[in-house]
Coordinates of N, CA and C in Angstrom, one line a residue:
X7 N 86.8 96.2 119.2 CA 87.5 97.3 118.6 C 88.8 97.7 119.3
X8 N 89.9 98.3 118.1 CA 91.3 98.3 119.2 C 91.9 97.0 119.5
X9 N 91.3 95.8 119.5 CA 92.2 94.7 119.5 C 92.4 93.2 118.8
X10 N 93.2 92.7 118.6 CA 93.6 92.4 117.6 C 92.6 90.9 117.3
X11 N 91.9 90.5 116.3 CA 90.9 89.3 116.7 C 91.2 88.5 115.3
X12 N 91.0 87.2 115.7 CA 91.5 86.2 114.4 C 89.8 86.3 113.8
X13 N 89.9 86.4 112.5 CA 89.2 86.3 111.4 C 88.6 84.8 111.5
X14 N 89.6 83.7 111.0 CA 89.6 82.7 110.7 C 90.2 81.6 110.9
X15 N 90.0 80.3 110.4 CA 91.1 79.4 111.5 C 92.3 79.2 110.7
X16 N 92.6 77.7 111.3 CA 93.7 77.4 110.7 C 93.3 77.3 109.0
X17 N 92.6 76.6 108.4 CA 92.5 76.3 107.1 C 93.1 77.7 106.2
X18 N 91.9 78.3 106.6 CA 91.8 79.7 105.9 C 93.5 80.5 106.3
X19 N 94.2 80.1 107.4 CA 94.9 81.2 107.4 C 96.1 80.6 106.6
X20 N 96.7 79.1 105.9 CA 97.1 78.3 105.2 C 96.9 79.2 103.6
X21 N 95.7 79.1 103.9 CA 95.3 79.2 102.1 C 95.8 81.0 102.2
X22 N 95.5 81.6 102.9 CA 96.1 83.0 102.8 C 97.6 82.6 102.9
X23 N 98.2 82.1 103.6 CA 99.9 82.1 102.7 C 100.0 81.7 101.5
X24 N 99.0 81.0 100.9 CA 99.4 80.1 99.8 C 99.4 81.4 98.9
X25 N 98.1 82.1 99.0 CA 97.8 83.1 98.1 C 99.1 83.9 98.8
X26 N 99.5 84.6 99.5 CA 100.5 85.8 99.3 C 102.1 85.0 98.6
X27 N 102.2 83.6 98.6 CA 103.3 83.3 97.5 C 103.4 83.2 95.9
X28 N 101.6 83.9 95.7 CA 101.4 83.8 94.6 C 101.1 85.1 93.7
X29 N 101.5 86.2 94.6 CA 101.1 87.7 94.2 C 103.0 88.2 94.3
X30 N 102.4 89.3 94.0 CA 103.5 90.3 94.2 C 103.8 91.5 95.3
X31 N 102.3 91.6 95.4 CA 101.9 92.5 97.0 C 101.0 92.1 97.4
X32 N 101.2 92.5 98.8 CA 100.1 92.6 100.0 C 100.3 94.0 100.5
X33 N 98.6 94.8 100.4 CA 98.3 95.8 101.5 C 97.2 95.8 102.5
X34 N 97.7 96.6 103.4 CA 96.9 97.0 104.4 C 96.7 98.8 104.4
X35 N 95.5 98.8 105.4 CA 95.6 100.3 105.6 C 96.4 100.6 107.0
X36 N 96.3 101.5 106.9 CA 97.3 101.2 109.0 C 96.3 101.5 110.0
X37 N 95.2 101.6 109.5 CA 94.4 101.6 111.0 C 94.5 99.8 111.1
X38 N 94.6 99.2 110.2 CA 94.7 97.5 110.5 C 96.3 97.5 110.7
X39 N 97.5 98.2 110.8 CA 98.5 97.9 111.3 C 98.4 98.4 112.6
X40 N 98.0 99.8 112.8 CA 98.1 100.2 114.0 C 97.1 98.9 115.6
X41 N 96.1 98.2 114.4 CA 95.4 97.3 115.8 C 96.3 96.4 115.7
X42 N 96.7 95.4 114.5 CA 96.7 94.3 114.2 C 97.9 94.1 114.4
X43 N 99.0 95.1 113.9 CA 100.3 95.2 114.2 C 100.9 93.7 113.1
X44 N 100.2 93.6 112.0 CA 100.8 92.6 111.1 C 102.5 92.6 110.8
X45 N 103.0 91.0 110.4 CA 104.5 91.6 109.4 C 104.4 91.0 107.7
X46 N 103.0 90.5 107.7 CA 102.4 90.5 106.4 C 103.4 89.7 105.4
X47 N 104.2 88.9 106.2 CA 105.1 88.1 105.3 C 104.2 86.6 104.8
X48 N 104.8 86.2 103.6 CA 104.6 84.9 103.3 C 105.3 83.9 104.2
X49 N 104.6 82.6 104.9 CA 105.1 81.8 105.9 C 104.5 80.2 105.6
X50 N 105.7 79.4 105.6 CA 105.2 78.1 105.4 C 105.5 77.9 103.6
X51 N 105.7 79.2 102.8 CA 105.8 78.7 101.6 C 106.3 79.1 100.7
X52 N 107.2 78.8 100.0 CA 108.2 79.1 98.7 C 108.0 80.1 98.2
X53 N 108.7 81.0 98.1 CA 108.4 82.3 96.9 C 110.0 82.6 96.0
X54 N 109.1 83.0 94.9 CA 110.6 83.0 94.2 C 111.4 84.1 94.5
X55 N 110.6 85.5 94.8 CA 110.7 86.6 94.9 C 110.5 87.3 96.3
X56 N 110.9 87.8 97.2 CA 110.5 88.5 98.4 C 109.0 89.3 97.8
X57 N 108.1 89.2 99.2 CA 106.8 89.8 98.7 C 106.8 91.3 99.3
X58 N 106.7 92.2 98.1 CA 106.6 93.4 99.0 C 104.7 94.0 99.5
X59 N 105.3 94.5 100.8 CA 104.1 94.8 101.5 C 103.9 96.3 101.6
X60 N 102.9 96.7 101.6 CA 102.3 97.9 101.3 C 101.4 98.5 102.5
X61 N 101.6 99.4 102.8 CA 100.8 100.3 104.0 C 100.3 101.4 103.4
X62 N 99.1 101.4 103.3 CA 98.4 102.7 102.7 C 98.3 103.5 104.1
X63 N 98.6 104.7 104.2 CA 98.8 106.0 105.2 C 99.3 107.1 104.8
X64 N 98.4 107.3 104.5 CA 98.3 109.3 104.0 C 98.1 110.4 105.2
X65 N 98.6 109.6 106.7 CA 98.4 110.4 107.6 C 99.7 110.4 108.3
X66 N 100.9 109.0 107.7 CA 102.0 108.9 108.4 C 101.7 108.3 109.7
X67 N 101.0 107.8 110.3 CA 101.1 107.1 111.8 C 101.6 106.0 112.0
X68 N 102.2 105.4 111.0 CA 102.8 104.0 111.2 C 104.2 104.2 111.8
X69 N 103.9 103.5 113.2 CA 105.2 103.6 114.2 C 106.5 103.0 114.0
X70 N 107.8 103.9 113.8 CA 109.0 102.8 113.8 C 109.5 101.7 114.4
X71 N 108.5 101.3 115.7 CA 108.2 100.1 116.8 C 107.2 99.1 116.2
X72 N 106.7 99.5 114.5 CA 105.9 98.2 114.4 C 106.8 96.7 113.9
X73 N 105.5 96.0 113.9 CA 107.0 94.5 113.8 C 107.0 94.6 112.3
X74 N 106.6 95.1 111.4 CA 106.5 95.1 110.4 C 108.2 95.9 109.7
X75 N 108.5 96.7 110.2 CA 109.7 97.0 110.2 C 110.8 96.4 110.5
X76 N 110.8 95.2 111.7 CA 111.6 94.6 112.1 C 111.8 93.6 110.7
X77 N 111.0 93.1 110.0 CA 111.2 92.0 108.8 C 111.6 92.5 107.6
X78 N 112.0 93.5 107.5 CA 112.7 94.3 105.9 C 113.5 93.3 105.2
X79 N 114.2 92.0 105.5 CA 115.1 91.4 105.0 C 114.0 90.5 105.0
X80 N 112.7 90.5 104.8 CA 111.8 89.1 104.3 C 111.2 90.2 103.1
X81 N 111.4 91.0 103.0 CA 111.0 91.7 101.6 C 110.3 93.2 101.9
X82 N 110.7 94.5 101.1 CA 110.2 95.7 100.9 C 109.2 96.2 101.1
X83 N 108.7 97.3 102.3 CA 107.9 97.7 102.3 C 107.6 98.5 101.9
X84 N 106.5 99.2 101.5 CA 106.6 100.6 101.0 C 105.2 101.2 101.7
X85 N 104.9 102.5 102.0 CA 104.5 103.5 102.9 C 103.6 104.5 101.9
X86 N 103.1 104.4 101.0 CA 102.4 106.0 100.3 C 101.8 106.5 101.1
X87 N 102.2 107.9 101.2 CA 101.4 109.2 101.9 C 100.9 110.1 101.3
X88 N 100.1 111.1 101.8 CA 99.8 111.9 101.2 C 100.6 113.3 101.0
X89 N 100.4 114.0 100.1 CA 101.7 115.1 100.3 C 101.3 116.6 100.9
X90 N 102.0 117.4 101.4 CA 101.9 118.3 102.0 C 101.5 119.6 101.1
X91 N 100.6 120.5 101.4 CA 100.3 121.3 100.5 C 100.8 122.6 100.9

């Protein structure tokens, strides 16, 4: 718990880029950004379109130090929160 652990190996993590060149989004929640610190880009394979990536956080904790920020020019992230009452 708290640190960051590979799922799966090489194969499986291939076939997950294949699949994110063949969608339109990828999300996470940010307790998996805040361990995992992903940049959730497609790698290794063609897209016609930048993929945009999605951070579900309705608490706002996703840090302007994540690396996921640093990749805006591999495609749009977007952030929904919850709204203030």
């Amino acid at each position: 718990p708290g640190a960051r652990t590979a799922l799966s190996g090489p194969d499986a993590a291939r076939h997950a880029q294949r699949v994110r060149a063949e969608v339109a989004a990828v999300g996470i929640g940010s307790g998996t950004l805040l361990v995992d610190d992903p940049v959730l880009t497609a790698r290794d394979v063609w897209r016609a379109r930048p993929l945009t990536r999605v951070i579900f956080d309705r608490r706002l904790r996703t840090p302007p130090t994540a690396r996921i920020c640093d990749t805006l020019a591999a495609g749009p992230c977007a952030v929904p929160s919850r709204t203030a009452r």
